[in-house]
Each structure stands twice: as structure tokens, then as C-alpha cells.
PDB file of C-alpha atoms in Angstrom:
ATOM      1  CA  MET A  28       3.814  53.473  99.237  1.00 57.00           C
ATOM      2  CA  ASN A  29       5.472  54.949  96.506  1.00 83.00           C
ATOM      3  CA  LEU A  30       8.458  57.157  96.532  1.00 92.00           C
ATOM      4  CA  ALA A  31       6.642  60.517  95.659  1.00 91.00           C
ATOM      5  CA  ARG A  32       4.997  59.944  98.952  1.00 92.00           C
ATOM      6  CA  VAL A  33       8.078  60.389 100.716  1.00 94.00           C
ATOM      7  CA  GLU A  34       9.360  62.758  98.217  1.00 95.00           C
ATOM      8  CA  ALA A  35       6.461  65.003  99.315  1.00 94.00           C
ATOM      9  CA  LEU A  36       7.580  65.327 102.883  1.00 95.00           C
ATOM     10  CA  PRO A  37       9.124  68.677 104.003  1.00 93.00           C
ATOM     11  CA  GLY A  38      12.670  69.092 103.386  1.00 94.00           C
ATOM     12  CA  VAL A  39      13.355  66.002 100.922  1.00 96.00           C
ATOM     13  CA  VAL A  40      15.642  66.435  97.946  1.00 97.00           C
ATOM     14  CA  ALA A  41      15.100  62.795  96.672  1.00 97.00           C
ATOM     15  CA  VAL A  42      14.627  59.234  97.638  1.00 98.00           C
ATOM     16  CA  CYS A  43      15.807  56.199  95.783  1.00 97.00           C
ATOM     17  CA  ARG A  44      15.125  52.230  95.539  1.00 96.00           C
ATOM     18  CA  PHE A  45      18.083  50.414  95.030  1.00 97.00           C
ATOM     19  CA  ARG A  46      18.939  46.652  94.313  1.00 97.00           C
ATOM     20  CA  ASP A  47      20.972  44.468  96.744  1.00 94.00           C
ATOM     21  CA  ASP A  48      24.076  45.332  94.430  1.00 96.00           C
ATOM     22  CA  GLY A  49      23.577  48.945  95.044  1.00 96.00           C
ATOM     23  CA  SER A  50      22.469  49.736  91.421  1.00 97.00           C
ATOM     24  CA  LEU A  51      19.306  52.377  91.244  1.00 97.00           C
ATOM     25  CA  ILE A  52      15.987  50.902  90.321  1.00 96.00           C
ATOM     26  CA  GLU A  53      13.950  54.283  90.638  1.00 96.00           C
ATOM     27  CA  VAL A  54      14.569  57.778  92.299  1.00 96.00           C
ATOM     28  CA  ALA A  55      11.997  60.577  92.803  1.00 96.00           C
ATOM     29  CA  GLY A  56      13.178  64.283  93.671  1.00 96.00           C
ATOM     30  CA  ARG A  57      15.469  66.923  92.680  1.00 95.00           C
ATOM     31  CA  LEU A  58      18.563  64.429  91.781  1.00 95.00           C
ATOM     32  CA  PRO A  59      20.029  64.405  88.573  1.00 96.00           C
ATOM     33  CA  ALA A  60      19.894  60.241  87.528  1.00 93.00           C
ATOM     34  CA  GLU A  61      23.934  60.062  87.953  1.00 96.00           C
ATOM     35  CA  ARG A  62      23.939  61.925  91.491  1.00 97.00           C
ATOM     36  CA  ALA A  63      21.138  59.520  92.335  1.00 97.00           C
ATOM     37  CA  ALA A  64      23.151  56.621  91.265  1.00 97.00           C
ATOM     38  CA  HIS A  65      25.677  57.654  93.176  1.00 98.00           C
ATOM     39  CA  LEU A  66      23.542  58.059  96.495  1.00 98.00           C
ATOM     40  CA  ALA A  67      22.008  54.573  95.994  1.00 98.00           C
ATOM     41  CA  ARG A  68      25.772  52.887  95.557  1.00 98.00           C
ATOM     42  CA  PHE A  69      26.895  54.793  98.794  1.00 97.00           C
ATOM     43  CA  ALA A  70      23.628  53.776 100.797  1.00 97.00           C
ATOM     44  CA  HIS A  71      24.539  50.306  99.645  1.00 97.00           C
ATOM     45  CA  TRP A  72      27.930  50.474 100.799  1.00 97.00           C
ATOM     46  CA  TYR A  73      27.005  52.315 104.210  1.00 97.00           C
ATOM     47  CA  ARG A  74      24.581  49.900 105.122  1.00 95.00           C
ATOM     48  CA  ARG A  75      27.128  46.791 104.656  1.00 94.00           C
ATOM     49  CA  ALA A  76      29.430  48.594 107.076  1.00 95.00           C
ATOM     50  CA  VAL A  77      26.438  49.483 109.457  1.00 95.00           C
ATOM     51  CA  SER A  78      25.471  45.643 109.370  1.00 92.00           C
ATOM     52  CA  GLY A  79      28.997  44.406 110.003  1.00 91.00           C
ATOM     53  CA  ASN A  80      29.298  47.205 112.930  1.00 91.00           C
ATOM     54  CA  THR A  81      26.036  46.342 114.600  1.00 92.00           C
ATOM     55  CA  ASP A  82      26.705  42.328 114.110  1.00 89.00           C
ATOM     56  CA  LEU A  83      30.290  43.449 115.898  1.00 90.00           C
ATOM     57  CA  LEU A  84      28.398  45.270 118.760  1.00 89.00           C
ATOM     58  CA  SER A  85      25.909  42.618 119.319  1.00 89.00           C
ATOM     59  CA  LEU A  86      28.736  39.802 119.885  1.00 88.00           C
ATOM     60  CA  LEU A  87      30.938  42.093 122.095  1.00 91.00           C
ATOM     61  CA  SER A  88      27.936  43.766 124.363  1.00 91.00           C
ATOM     62  CA  GLN A  89      25.936  40.325 124.353  1.00 90.00           C
ATOM     63  CA  MET A  90      23.030  42.438 124.387  1.00 87.00           C
ATOM     64  CA  PRO A  91      20.197  41.220 122.031  1.00 84.00           C
ATOM     65  CA  GLY A  92      18.415  43.810 119.721  1.00 84.00           C
ATOM     66  CA  TRP A  93      21.658  45.188 118.190  1.00 83.00           C
ATOM     67  CA  SER A  94      21.457  42.916 114.862  1.00 81.00           C
ATOM     68  CA  PRO A  95      20.053  43.292 112.328  1.00 84.00           C
ATOM     69  CA  SER A  96      20.160  46.888 112.060  1.00 86.00           C
ATOM     70  CA  GLN A  97      17.054  48.466 110.744  1.00 89.00           C
ATOM     71  CA  GLY A  98      18.674  51.598 109.330  1.00 93.00           C
ATOM     72  CA  TRP A  99      20.835  54.395 109.449  1.00 95.00           C
ATOM     73  CA  ILE A 100      20.968  58.274 109.484  1.00 95.00           C
ATOM     74  CA  VAL A 101      23.780  60.878 109.106  1.00 95.00           C
ATOM     75  CA  ARG A 102      23.276  64.382 109.106  1.00 92.00           C
ATOM     76  CA  GLY A 103      25.648  67.265 108.169  1.00 92.00           C
ATOM     77  CA  ALA A 104      25.216  71.112 108.926  1.00 90.00           C
ATOM     78  CA  SER A 105      22.654  71.596 106.445  1.00 92.00           C
ATOM     79  CA  ILE A 106      21.851  68.381 104.463  1.00 94.00           C
ATOM     80  CA  GLY A 107      21.481  64.705 105.992  1.00 95.00           C
ATOM     81  CA  VAL A 108      20.682  61.354 104.419  1.00 97.00           C
ATOM     82  CA  CYS A 109      19.027  58.378 105.997  1.00 97.00           C
ATOM     83  CA  SER A 110      18.146  54.767 104.585  1.00 97.00           C
ATOM     84  CA  VAL A 111      15.638  52.123 105.571  1.00 96.00           C
ATOM     85  CA  GLY A 112      15.755  48.911 103.938  1.00 93.00           C
ATOM     86  CA  ASN A 113      17.006  49.352 100.186  1.00 95.00           C
ATOM     87  CA  LEU A 114      15.680  52.939 100.505  1.00 97.00           C
ATOM     88  CA  VAL A 115      17.772  56.093 100.738  1.00 98.00           C
ATOM     89  CA  CYS A 116      16.711  59.460 101.458  1.00 98.00           C
ATOM     90  CA  LEU A 117      18.513  62.718 100.895  1.00 97.00           C
ATOM     91  CA  PHE A 118      17.002  65.667 102.815  1.00 96.00           C
ATOM     92  CA  GLU A 119      17.623  69.455 103.882  1.00 94.00           C
ATOM     93  CA  HIS A 120      17.657  70.781 107.677  1.00 82.00           C
ATOM     94  CA  PRO A 121      16.356  72.341 109.857  1.00 73.00           C
ATOM     95  CA  GLU A 122      13.285  71.793 107.118  1.00 72.00           C
ATOM     96  CA  GLY A 123      13.453  68.404 107.147  1.00 74.00           C
ATOM     97  CA  ALA A 124      11.451  66.384 110.263  1.00 86.00           C
ATOM     98  CA  VAL A 125      13.659  63.753 110.293  1.00 90.00           C
ATOM     99  CA  SER A 126      11.632  61.483 112.492  1.00 91.00           C
ATOM    100  CA  GLU A 127       8.788  61.712 109.961  1.00 93.00           C
ATOM    101  CA  ILE A 128      11.055  60.763 106.962  1.00 93.00           C
ATOM    102  CA  VAL A 129      12.264  58.049 108.508  1.00 93.00           C
ATOM    103  CA  GLN A 130       8.662  56.907 109.329  1.00 93.00           C
ATOM    104  CA  ALA A 131       7.653  57.309 105.861  1.00 94.00           C
ATOM    105  CA  LEU A 132      10.758  55.357 104.567  1.00 95.00           C
ATOM    106  CA  ASN A 133      10.214  52.876 106.962  1.00 93.00           C
ATOM    107  CA  ASP A 134       6.648  52.260 105.673  1.00 93.00           C
ATOM    108  CA  ALA A 135       7.811  52.354 102.179  1.00 92.00           C
ATOM    109  CA  ALA A 136      10.228  49.760 102.818  1.00 90.00           C
ATOM    110  CA  ARG A 137       7.973  47.306 104.540  1.00 88.00           C
ATOM    111  CA  GLY A 138       4.833  48.007 101.675  1.00 76.00           C
TER     112      GLY A 138
END
């Protein structure tokens, strides 16, 4: 699945694919290239932080299923960002249907 299909969803501002080092591979949407590169680096850093926390939660809880993490979502008052794999999406809400965006990201990351 290409990024344009994710970008076409209601509320999506931009969607980016990034490398394992956080560098930008491609972007679709209304975000200047420099800001998209910043978003990709942020998503890479945040994914590492979430992975560390889920590993710790798995160890401390002794419950299976926490690790590896599958993605993350952060929502503010009017904008949010979510990531699955090496994809990150910046979206506006309440327009953005978060579950639909996450599902599209999941499909794109696996396909």
C-alpha cells in the first residue's frame, strides 16, 4: 500500500516512511520536506522510547503480549500523531478517524 492511500483519509495532514536510523524515505501530504524530516526523526526516537518501556513493562508485569510494541499514538487538543513500523502519520481531529488511520498504517507497514 502506498502512502497516498493513507494520506487520502479524512484529517490526515501528512504520512512519512522513514529508515531505521530515522532518516526520511518518502512523504505524502501537506507538510514541507524539512518538517517531514523532523517528524520522521521524532517518530524514530519515540518508537525507541516506547519499545524500551514496553520491554520493561513486560519484564515487570511477567505478562506476555506487551513486547514487541506494535505502534503508538499521541493526541493533543487538535492534532495527533501515530506510528506503526517505519510509518508515521500526522492528523487533525476530530476530523481524523484514528482507528481507520491506524488500520491503514498497519496495512501499509505490512504490505
